[in-house]
């Protein structure tokens, strides 16, 4: 597991660093308007799960990182969401859900085909007939990692109480579908920076479609960005609605 999701100091700044979320608005616009049951996979600090809960959806939110779940549980109104530390496969097969979702490019944390197929199988087994699984991955053709350089680092961000934080990204290796990179967190009130090493997988639409089929899901729709535009070869995102293959 990345330090990013395990180190308390880094988990504490996750929401501040990820404050602008066009993805949440997009997914909300796609969800059934009637309150229903939702499974949020890789829920992180729970922002989207809580947003859904506030709107009347009944949410179960799972994440393998205990510190991320702890941060979610500590938020206002967290008692209205069912939080689970673990994977979808840890959930009982019943009750099934009306919608499932995986936001924040959490899908790219799954590095092996077997992990992805297992995820799809676990989701297919836990959603109702006619239900969908929404998730996204960065389009490999758009090469987002070429912007993850110290030169393109955002200016220091104010954290309140006079503290600030600068995050610097540096790609260490690109090996086919795998991009490994380092993030260095320079807190104004710490003598030494903290760092996190990550590897993400960048899969094409076709490969994910194949893995989906192997896991019992088929493509319902694909968008290419958070405006909901149709996917094109150079779109920044590949946003899937996968349906249960009945
Ligand atoms: C970038 S965060 C996204 C969190 C949240 N979904 C959001 O949109 O802010 C990625 C999350 O995926 C979780 N994760 C890592 N590996 C996972 C896996 N194999 N299955 C499910 N979640 C995973 C991490 O613990 C982390 O909380």
PDB file of C-alpha atoms and ligand atoms in Angstrom:
ATOM      1  CA  UNK A   1       0.000   0.000   0.000  1.00  0.00           C
ATOM      2  CA  UNK A   2       1.282   3.504  -0.874  1.00  0.00           C
ATOM      3  CA  UNK A   3       2.394   5.782   1.981  1.00  0.00           C
ATOM      4  CA  UNK A   4      -0.114   8.187   0.488  1.00  0.00           C
ATOM      5  CA  UNK A   5      -2.917   6.071   1.945  1.00  0.00           C
ATOM      6  CA  UNK A   6      -1.142   4.852   5.075  1.00  0.00           C
ATOM      7  CA  UNK A   7       0.802   7.736   6.527  1.00  0.00           C
ATOM      8  CA  UNK A   8      -1.482   9.757   8.784  1.00  0.00           C
ATOM      9  CA  UNK A   9       0.103  13.118   7.893  1.00  0.00           C
ATOM     10  CA  UNK A  10      -0.447  12.410   4.185  1.00  0.00           C
ATOM     11  CA  UNK A  11      -3.988  11.090   4.679  1.00  0.00           C
ATOM     12  CA  UNK A  12      -4.800  14.285   6.635  1.00  0.00           C
ATOM     13  CA  UNK A  13      -4.044  16.444   3.581  1.00  0.00           C
ATOM     14  CA  UNK A  14      -5.704  14.149   0.987  1.00  0.00           C
ATOM     15  CA  UNK A  15      -8.956  16.126   0.868  1.00  0.00           C
ATOM     16  CA  UNK A  16      -7.223  19.501   0.659  1.00  0.00           C
ATOM     17  CA  UNK A  17      -5.072  18.275  -2.227  1.00  0.00           C
ATOM     18  CA  UNK A  18      -8.082  16.788  -4.015  1.00  0.00           C
ATOM     19  CA  UNK A  19     -10.596  19.557  -3.380  1.00  0.00           C
ATOM     20  CA  UNK A  20     -11.751  20.209  -6.927  1.00  0.00           C
ATOM     21  CA  UNK A  21     -13.798  17.207  -8.073  1.00  0.00           C
ATOM     22  CA  UNK A  22     -15.497  17.408 -11.463  1.00  0.00           C
ATOM     23  CA  UNK A  23     -15.721  13.608 -11.330  1.00  0.00           C
ATOM     24  CA  UNK A  24     -18.159  13.702  -8.409  1.00  0.00           C
ATOM     25  CA  UNK A  25     -20.489  16.085 -10.276  1.00  0.00           C
ATOM     26  CA  UNK A  26     -20.368  13.861 -13.348  1.00  0.00           C
ATOM     27  CA  UNK A  27     -21.125  10.647 -11.467  1.00  0.00           C
ATOM     28  CA  UNK A  28     -23.925  12.314  -9.496  1.00  0.00           C
ATOM     29  CA  UNK A  29     -25.520  13.384 -12.779  1.00  0.00           C
ATOM     30  CA  UNK A  30     -25.458   9.771 -13.989  1.00  0.00           C
ATOM     31  CA  UNK A  31     -26.860   8.137 -10.849  1.00  0.00           C
ATOM     32  CA  UNK A  32     -30.524   7.113 -10.561  1.00  0.00           C
ATOM     33  CA  UNK A  33     -32.313  10.151  -9.111  1.00  0.00           C
ATOM     34  CA  UNK A  34     -34.349   7.958  -6.761  1.00  0.00           C
ATOM     35  CA  UNK A  35     -32.370   7.110  -3.622  1.00  0.00           C
ATOM     36  CA  UNK A  36     -30.991   3.582  -3.955  1.00  0.00           C
ATOM     37  CA  UNK A  37     -28.218   1.419  -2.560  1.00  0.00           C
ATOM     38  CA  UNK A  38     -24.645   2.276  -3.584  1.00  0.00           C
ATOM     39  CA  UNK A  39     -21.362   0.439  -3.169  1.00  0.00           C
ATOM     40  CA  UNK A  40     -18.369   2.839  -3.156  1.00  0.00           C
ATOM     41  CA  UNK A  41     -15.148   0.864  -3.796  1.00  0.00           C
ATOM     42  CA  UNK A  42     -11.785   2.367  -2.824  1.00  0.00           C
ATOM     43  CA  UNK A  43     -13.776   5.104  -1.071  1.00  0.00           C
ATOM     44  CA  UNK A  44     -10.666   6.720   0.426  1.00  0.00           C
ATOM     45  CA  UNK A  45     -11.523   9.478   2.885  1.00  0.00           C
ATOM     46  CA  UNK A  46     -15.203   9.041   2.054  1.00  0.00           C
ATOM     47  CA  UNK A  47     -16.039  12.403   0.508  1.00  0.00           C
ATOM     48  CA  UNK A  48     -18.179  10.968  -2.288  1.00  0.00           C
ATOM     49  CA  UNK A  49     -19.833   8.356  -0.053  1.00  0.00           C
ATOM     50  CA  UNK A  50     -20.879  11.124   2.350  1.00  0.00           C
ATOM     51  CA  UNK A  51     -22.128  13.302  -0.502  1.00  0.00           C
ATOM     52  CA  UNK A  52     -24.292  10.422  -1.710  1.00  0.00           C
ATOM     53  CA  UNK A  53     -25.517   9.688   1.792  1.00  0.00           C
ATOM     54  CA  UNK A  54     -26.503  13.354   2.229  1.00  0.00           C
ATOM     55  CA  UNK A  55     -28.652  12.991  -0.898  1.00  0.00           C
ATOM     56  CA  UNK A  56     -30.525  10.014   0.503  1.00  0.00           C
ATOM     57  CA  UNK A  57     -28.600   7.107  -1.020  1.00  0.00           C
ATOM     58  CA  UNK A  58     -27.851   4.186   1.245  1.00  0.00           C
ATOM     59  CA  UNK A  59     -24.084   3.771   0.984  1.00  0.00           C
ATOM     60  CA  UNK A  60     -21.626   1.016   1.817  1.00  0.00           C
ATOM     61  CA  UNK A  61     -18.050   2.230   1.357  1.00  0.00           C
ATOM     62  CA  UNK A  62     -15.007  -0.065   1.284  1.00  0.00           C
ATOM     63  CA  UNK A  63     -11.286   0.638   1.201  1.00  0.00           C
ATOM     64  CA  UNK A  64      -8.271  -1.520   2.073  1.00  0.00           C
ATOM     65  CA  UNK A  65      -6.389   1.369   3.754  1.00  0.00           C
ATOM     66  CA  UNK A  66      -7.259   1.615   7.474  1.00  0.00           C
ATOM     67  CA  UNK A  67      -6.070   5.225   7.749  1.00  0.00           C
ATOM     68  CA  UNK A  68      -8.293   6.329   4.861  1.00  0.00           C
ATOM     69  CA  UNK A  69     -11.326   4.650   6.433  1.00  0.00           C
ATOM     70  CA  UNK A  70     -10.434   6.172   9.821  1.00  0.00           C
ATOM     71  CA  UNK A  71     -10.403   9.637   8.224  1.00  0.00           C
ATOM     72  CA  UNK A  72     -13.792   8.930   6.629  1.00  0.00           C
ATOM     73  CA  UNK A  73     -15.311   7.695   9.882  1.00  0.00           C
ATOM     74  CA  UNK A  74     -14.181  10.869  11.675  1.00  0.00           C
ATOM     75  CA  UNK A  75     -16.219  13.142   9.376  1.00  0.00           C
ATOM     76  CA  UNK A  76     -19.596  14.724  10.106  1.00  0.00           C
ATOM     77  CA  UNK A  77     -22.573  12.428   9.448  1.00  0.00           C
ATOM     78  CA  UNK A  78     -20.233   9.462   8.924  1.00  0.00           C
ATOM     79  CA  UNK A  79     -22.565   7.305  11.004  1.00  0.00           C
ATOM     80  CA  UNK A  80     -25.035   7.251   8.078  1.00  0.00           C
ATOM     81  CA  UNK A  81     -22.568   5.334   5.873  1.00  0.00           C
ATOM     82  CA  UNK A  82     -21.501   1.726   6.395  1.00  0.00           C
ATOM     83  CA  UNK A  83     -17.670   1.751   6.306  1.00  0.00           C
ATOM     84  CA  UNK A  84     -15.682  -1.425   5.664  1.00  0.00           C
ATOM     85  CA  UNK A  85     -11.897  -1.723   5.807  1.00  0.00           C
ATOM     86  CA  UNK A  86     -11.094  -4.203   3.054  1.00  0.00           C
ATOM     87  CA  UNK A  87     -11.975  -5.263  -0.459  1.00  0.00           C
ATOM     88  CA  UNK A  88     -15.303  -5.850  -2.210  1.00  0.00           C
ATOM     89  CA  UNK A  89     -14.672  -9.574  -1.939  1.00  0.00           C
ATOM     90  CA  UNK A  90     -14.765  -9.187   1.870  1.00  0.00           C
ATOM     91  CA  UNK A  91     -18.432  -8.161   1.699  1.00  0.00           C
ATOM     92  CA  UNK A  92     -21.184 -10.733   2.115  1.00  0.00           C
ATOM     93  CA  UNK A  93     -22.852 -11.611  -1.217  1.00  0.00           C
ATOM     94  CA  UNK A  94     -26.136 -10.158   0.059  1.00  0.00           C
ATOM     95  CA  UNK A  95     -27.640  -7.617   0.105  1.00  0.00           C
ATOM     96  CA  UNK A  96     -26.861  -6.626  -3.468  1.00  0.00           C
ATOM     97  CA  UNK A  97     -26.464  -3.007  -4.606  1.00  0.00           C
ATOM     98  CA  UNK A  98     -28.254  -0.891  -7.214  1.00  0.00           C
ATOM     99  CA  UNK A  99     -25.102   0.983  -8.266  1.00  0.00           C
ATOM    100  CA  UNK A 100     -21.381   0.489  -7.715  1.00  0.00           C
ATOM    101  CA  UNK A 101     -18.666   3.110  -8.136  1.00  0.00           C
ATOM    102  CA  UNK A 102     -14.876   3.477  -7.929  1.00  0.00           C
ATOM    103  CA  UNK A 103     -13.651   7.099  -8.121  1.00  0.00           C
ATOM    104  CA  UNK A 104     -10.350   8.978  -7.976  1.00  0.00           C
ATOM    105  CA  UNK A 105      -8.565   6.639 -10.428  1.00  0.00           C
ATOM    106  CA  UNK A 106      -8.482   4.025  -7.652  1.00  0.00           C
ATOM    107  CA  UNK A 107      -8.898   1.450 -10.444  1.00  0.00           C
ATOM    108  CA  UNK A 108      -5.316   2.202 -11.548  1.00  0.00           C
ATOM    109  CA  UNK A 109      -4.014   0.879  -8.205  1.00  0.00           C
ATOM    110  CA  UNK A 110      -4.895  -2.627  -9.413  1.00  0.00           C
ATOM    111  CA  UNK A 111      -1.707  -3.786 -11.098  1.00  0.00           C
ATOM    112  CA  UNK A 112      -2.414  -7.361 -12.232  1.00  0.00           C
ATOM    113  CA  UNK A 113      -5.006  -8.753 -14.640  1.00  0.00           C
ATOM    114  CA  UNK A 114      -6.063 -11.257 -11.975  1.00  0.00           C
ATOM    115  CA  UNK A 115      -6.743  -8.432  -9.476  1.00  0.00           C
ATOM    116  CA  UNK A 116      -8.906  -6.621 -12.014  1.00  0.00           C
ATOM    117  CA  UNK A 117     -10.856  -9.713 -13.027  1.00  0.00           C
ATOM    118  CA  UNK A 118     -11.349 -10.545  -9.329  1.00  0.00           C
ATOM    119  CA  UNK A 119     -12.670  -7.016  -8.743  1.00  0.00           C
ATOM    120  CA  UNK A 120     -15.104  -7.280 -11.673  1.00  0.00           C
ATOM    121  CA  UNK A 121     -16.275 -10.717 -10.513  1.00  0.00           C
ATOM    122  CA  UNK A 122     -16.771  -9.483  -6.952  1.00  0.00           C
ATOM    123  CA  UNK A 123     -18.748  -6.468  -8.192  1.00  0.00           C
ATOM    124  CA  UNK A 124     -20.854  -8.559 -10.611  1.00  0.00           C
ATOM    125  CA  UNK A 125     -21.729 -10.888  -7.734  1.00  0.00           C
ATOM    126  CA  UNK A 126     -22.804  -7.976  -5.508  1.00  0.00           C
ATOM    127  CA  UNK A 127     -24.937  -5.829  -7.819  1.00  0.00           C
ATOM    128  CA  UNK A 128     -28.530  -6.395  -8.809  1.00  0.00           C
ATOM    129  CA  UNK A 129     -29.641  -7.422 -12.290  1.00  0.00           C
ATOM    130  CA  UNK A 130     -29.664  -4.250 -14.406  1.00  0.00           C
ATOM    131  CA  UNK A 131     -27.222  -2.477 -12.073  1.00  0.00           C
ATOM    132  CA  UNK A 132     -24.013  -0.753 -13.233  1.00  0.00           C
ATOM    133  CA  UNK A 133     -20.429  -0.287 -12.115  1.00  0.00           C
ATOM    134  CA  UNK A 134     -18.972   3.180 -12.803  1.00  0.00           C
ATOM    135  CA  UNK A 135     -15.216   3.822 -12.719  1.00  0.00           C
ATOM    136  CA  UNK A 136     -12.522   5.611 -14.650  1.00  0.00           C
ATOM    137  CA  UNK A 137      -8.897   5.318 -15.634  1.00  0.00           C
ATOM    138  CA  UNK A 138      -6.574   7.863 -17.204  1.00  0.00           C
ATOM    139  CA  UNK A 139      -6.290   7.280 -20.939  1.00  0.00           C
ATOM    140  CA  UNK A 140      -2.744   5.989 -21.607  1.00  0.00           C
ATOM    141  CA  UNK A 141      -2.731   7.813 -24.960  1.00  0.00           C
ATOM    142  CA  UNK A 142      -2.979  11.167 -23.130  1.00  0.00           C
ATOM    143  CA  UNK A 143       0.234  10.376 -21.145  1.00  0.00           C
ATOM    144  CA  UNK A 144      -0.778  12.315 -18.016  1.00  0.00           C
ATOM    145  CA  UNK A 145       2.490  11.279 -16.361  1.00  0.00           C
ATOM    146  CA  UNK A 146       4.489  13.571 -18.658  1.00  0.00           C
ATOM    147  CA  UNK A 147       3.093  16.435 -16.541  1.00  0.00           C
ATOM    148  CA  UNK A 148       4.190  14.842 -13.269  1.00  0.00           C
ATOM    149  CA  UNK A 149       7.483  16.732 -13.070  1.00  0.00           C
ATOM    150  CA  UNK A 150       9.091  18.981 -10.438  1.00  0.00           C
ATOM    151  CA  UNK A 151       8.921  21.855 -12.962  1.00  0.00           C
ATOM    152  CA  UNK A 152       5.142  21.550 -13.179  1.00  0.00           C
ATOM    153  CA  UNK A 153       4.590  21.339  -9.411  1.00  0.00           C
ATOM    154  CA  UNK A 154       1.693  23.427  -8.119  1.00  0.00           C
ATOM    155  CA  UNK A 155       2.630  26.401  -5.897  1.00  0.00           C
ATOM    156  CA  UNK A 156       2.536  25.713  -2.147  1.00  0.00           C
ATOM    157  CA  UNK A 157      -1.005  25.268  -0.865  1.00  0.00           C
ATOM    158  CA  UNK A 158      -2.181  26.979   2.341  1.00  0.00           C
ATOM    159  CA  UNK A 159      -3.244  24.463   4.997  1.00  0.00           C
ATOM    160  CA  UNK A 160      -4.440  26.990   7.583  1.00  0.00           C
ATOM    161  CA  UNK A 161      -2.810  28.232  10.790  1.00  0.00           C
ATOM    162  CA  UNK A 162       0.075  29.591   8.716  1.00  0.00           C
ATOM    163  CA  UNK A 163       1.090  26.143   7.434  1.00  0.00           C
ATOM    164  CA  UNK A 164       1.598  25.338   3.781  1.00  0.00           C
ATOM    165  CA  UNK A 165       2.415  22.297   1.684  1.00  0.00           C
ATOM    166  CA  UNK A 166       4.179  21.841  -1.630  1.00  0.00           C
ATOM    167  CA  UNK A 167       3.843  18.525  -3.448  1.00  0.00           C
ATOM    168  CA  UNK A 168       6.429  17.618  -6.061  1.00  0.00           C
ATOM    169  CA  UNK A 169       5.919  14.689  -8.414  1.00  0.00           C
ATOM    170  CA  UNK A 170       8.689  12.892 -10.263  1.00  0.00           C
ATOM    171  CA  UNK A 171       8.279   9.922 -12.593  1.00  0.00           C
ATOM    172  CA  UNK A 172      10.860   7.228 -11.830  1.00  0.00           C
ATOM    173  CA  UNK A 173      10.046   4.651 -14.481  1.00  0.00           C
ATOM    174  CA  UNK A 174       7.670   4.016 -17.371  1.00  0.00           C
ATOM    175  CA  UNK A 175       7.489   0.355 -18.266  1.00  0.00           C
ATOM    176  CA  UNK A 176       4.738  -0.302 -20.796  1.00  0.00           C
ATOM    177  CA  UNK A 177       1.434   0.016 -18.935  1.00  0.00           C
ATOM    178  CA  UNK A 178       3.140   0.756 -15.599  1.00  0.00           C
ATOM    179  CA  UNK A 179       4.173   4.200 -14.397  1.00  0.00           C
ATOM    180  CA  UNK A 180       6.128   4.472 -11.146  1.00  0.00           C
ATOM    181  CA  UNK A 181       6.555   7.853  -9.527  1.00  0.00           C
ATOM    182  CA  UNK A 182       7.545   9.587  -6.331  1.00  0.00           C
ATOM    183  CA  UNK A 183       5.600  12.316  -4.577  1.00  0.00           C
ATOM    184  CA  UNK A 184       7.471  14.492  -2.116  1.00  0.00           C
ATOM    185  CA  UNK A 185       5.458  16.408   0.458  1.00  0.00           C
ATOM    186  CA  UNK A 186       7.226  19.522   1.722  1.00  0.00           C
ATOM    187  CA  UNK A 187       5.339  20.767   4.800  1.00  0.00           C
ATOM    188  CA  UNK A 188       6.362  24.279   5.878  1.00  0.00           C
ATOM    189  CA  UNK A 189       6.357  23.185   9.543  1.00  0.00           C
ATOM    190  CA  UNK A 190       8.344  19.944   9.143  1.00  0.00           C
ATOM    191  CA  UNK A 191      12.146  19.739   8.979  1.00  0.00           C
ATOM    192  CA  UNK A 192      12.106  16.834   6.531  1.00  0.00           C
ATOM    193  CA  UNK A 193       9.789  16.164   3.607  1.00  0.00           C
ATOM    194  CA  UNK A 194       7.644  13.037   3.505  1.00  0.00           C
ATOM    195  CA  UNK A 195       7.514  10.948   0.383  1.00  0.00           C
ATOM    196  CA  UNK A 196       5.395   8.272  -1.214  1.00  0.00           C
ATOM    197  CA  UNK A 197       6.255   5.831  -3.999  1.00  0.00           C
ATOM    198  CA  UNK A 198       3.426   4.684  -6.268  1.00  0.00           C
ATOM    199  CA  UNK A 199       2.913   2.554  -9.333  1.00  0.00           C
ATOM    200  CA  UNK A 200      -0.218   2.957 -11.445  1.00  0.00           C
ATOM    201  CA  UNK A 201      -1.361   0.881 -14.385  1.00  0.00           C
ATOM    202  CA  UNK A 202      -2.550   2.588 -17.560  1.00  0.00           C
ATOM    203  CA  UNK A 203      -4.759   0.209 -19.533  1.00  0.00           C
ATOM    204  CA  UNK A 204      -6.474   0.837 -22.838  1.00  0.00           C
ATOM    205  CA  UNK A 205     -10.236   0.720 -23.306  1.00  0.00           C
ATOM    206  CA  UNK A 206      -9.958  -2.531 -25.295  1.00  0.00           C
ATOM    207  CA  UNK A 207      -7.921  -4.288 -22.598  1.00  0.00           C
ATOM    208  CA  UNK A 208     -10.370  -3.220 -19.914  1.00  0.00           C
ATOM    209  CA  UNK A 209     -13.287  -4.376 -22.022  1.00  0.00           C
ATOM    210  CA  UNK A 210     -11.653  -7.830 -22.297  1.00  0.00           C
ATOM    211  CA  UNK A 211     -11.001  -7.984 -18.550  1.00  0.00           C
ATOM    212  CA  UNK A 212     -14.567  -6.835 -17.872  1.00  0.00           C
ATOM    213  CA  UNK A 213     -15.946  -9.634 -19.996  1.00  0.00           C
ATOM    214  CA  UNK A 214     -13.739 -12.133 -18.138  1.00  0.00           C
ATOM    215  CA  UNK A 215     -15.205 -10.796 -14.895  1.00  0.00           C
ATOM    216  CA  UNK A 216     -18.854 -10.922 -15.977  1.00  0.00           C
ATOM    217  CA  UNK A 217     -19.338  -7.244 -16.957  1.00  0.00           C
ATOM    218  CA  UNK A 218     -19.899  -5.639 -20.343  1.00  0.00           C
ATOM    219  CA  UNK A 219     -19.492  -2.037 -21.461  1.00  0.00           C
ATOM    220  CA  UNK A 220     -22.656   0.065 -21.209  1.00  0.00           C
ATOM    221  CA  UNK A 221     -21.121   3.420 -22.111  1.00  0.00           C
ATOM    222  CA  UNK A 222     -17.745   5.142 -22.250  1.00  0.00           C
ATOM    223  CA  UNK A 223     -17.075   8.868 -21.837  1.00  0.00           C
ATOM    224  CA  UNK A 224     -13.785  10.664 -22.417  1.00  0.00           C
ATOM    225  CA  UNK A 225     -13.928  13.504 -19.902  1.00  0.00           C
ATOM    226  CA  UNK A 226     -15.958  14.928 -17.029  1.00  0.00           C
ATOM    227  CA  UNK A 227     -18.267  16.896 -19.338  1.00  0.00           C
ATOM    228  CA  UNK A 228     -19.576  13.514 -20.478  1.00  0.00           C
ATOM    229  CA  UNK A 229     -18.165  13.874 -24.001  1.00  0.00           C
ATOM    230  CA  UNK A 230     -17.884  10.657 -26.003  1.00  0.00           C
ATOM    231  CA  UNK A 231     -14.540   8.895 -25.677  1.00  0.00           C
ATOM    232  CA  UNK A 232     -12.003   9.690 -28.395  1.00  0.00           C
ATOM    233  CA  UNK A 233      -8.494   8.338 -28.966  1.00  0.00           C
ATOM    234  CA  UNK A 234      -6.839  11.287 -27.187  1.00  0.00           C
ATOM    235  CA  UNK A 235      -9.433  11.874 -24.418  1.00  0.00           C
ATOM    236  CA  UNK A 236      -7.902  12.462 -20.984  1.00  0.00           C
ATOM    237  CA  UNK A 237     -10.098   9.871 -19.260  1.00  0.00           C
ATOM    238  CA  UNK A 238     -11.794   6.572 -20.024  1.00  0.00           C
ATOM    239  CA  UNK A 239     -14.962   6.650 -17.919  1.00  0.00           C
ATOM    240  CA  UNK A 240     -16.847   3.370 -17.907  1.00  0.00           C
ATOM    241  CA  UNK A 241     -20.336   2.342 -17.111  1.00  0.00           C
ATOM    242  CA  UNK A 242     -20.138  -1.429 -17.056  1.00  0.00           C
ATOM    243  CA  UNK A 243     -23.285  -3.476 -16.794  1.00  0.00           C
ATOM    244  CA  UNK A 244     -23.797  -6.933 -15.498  1.00  0.00           C
ATOM    245  CA  UNK A 245     -23.458  -9.395 -18.372  1.00  0.00           C
ATOM    246  CA  UNK A 246     -26.766 -11.262 -17.974  1.00  0.00           C
TER     247      UNK A 246
HETATM  248  C1  LIG B   1      -6.698   8.124  -5.112  1.00  0.00           C
HETATM  249  S1  LIG B   1      -7.554   7.321  -3.819  1.00  0.00           S
HETATM  250  C2  LIG B   1      -9.245   7.575  -4.289  1.00  0.00           C
HETATM  251  C3  LIG B   1     -10.135   7.675  -3.088  1.00  0.00           C
HETATM  252  C4  LIG B   1     -11.588   8.085  -3.392  1.00  0.00           C
HETATM  253  N1  LIG B   1     -12.260   7.098  -4.192  1.00  0.00           N
HETATM  254  C5  LIG B   1     -11.638   9.430  -4.078  1.00  0.00           C
HETATM  255  O1  LIG B   1     -12.207   9.527  -5.167  1.00  0.00           O
HETATM  256  O2  LIG B   1     -11.138  10.400  -3.497  1.00  0.00           O
HETATM  257  C6  LIG B   1      -7.329   5.611  -4.179  1.00  0.00           C
HETATM  258  C7  LIG B   1      -7.914   4.698  -3.133  1.00  0.00           C
HETATM  259  O3  LIG B   1      -7.898   3.355  -3.640  1.00  0.00           O
HETATM  260  C8  LIG B   1      -7.631   2.497  -2.570  1.00  0.00           C
HETATM  261  N2  LIG B   1      -7.133   1.223  -3.106  1.00  0.00           N
HETATM  262  C9  LIG B   1      -5.856   0.840  -3.321  1.00  0.00           C
HETATM  263  N3  LIG B   1      -5.832  -0.411  -3.815  1.00  0.00           N
HETATM  264  C10 LIG B   1      -7.115  -0.821  -3.929  1.00  0.00           C
HETATM  265  C11 LIG B   1      -7.754  -2.026  -4.355  1.00  0.00           C
HETATM  266  N4  LIG B   1      -7.044  -3.051  -4.805  1.00  0.00           N
HETATM  267  N5  LIG B   1      -9.100  -2.103  -4.299  1.00  0.00           N
HETATM  268  C12 LIG B   1      -9.827  -1.045  -3.854  1.00  0.00           C
HETATM  269  N6  LIG B   1      -9.286   0.119  -3.444  1.00  0.00           N
HETATM  270  C13 LIG B   1      -7.942   0.230  -3.471  1.00  0.00           C
HETATM  271  C14 LIG B   1      -6.619   3.243  -1.718  1.00  0.00           C
HETATM  272  O4  LIG B   1      -6.569   2.749  -0.408  1.00  0.00           O
HETATM  273  C15 LIG B   1      -7.150   4.670  -1.821  1.00  0.00           C
HETATM  274  O5  LIG B   1      -7.999   4.988  -0.752  1.00  0.00           O
END
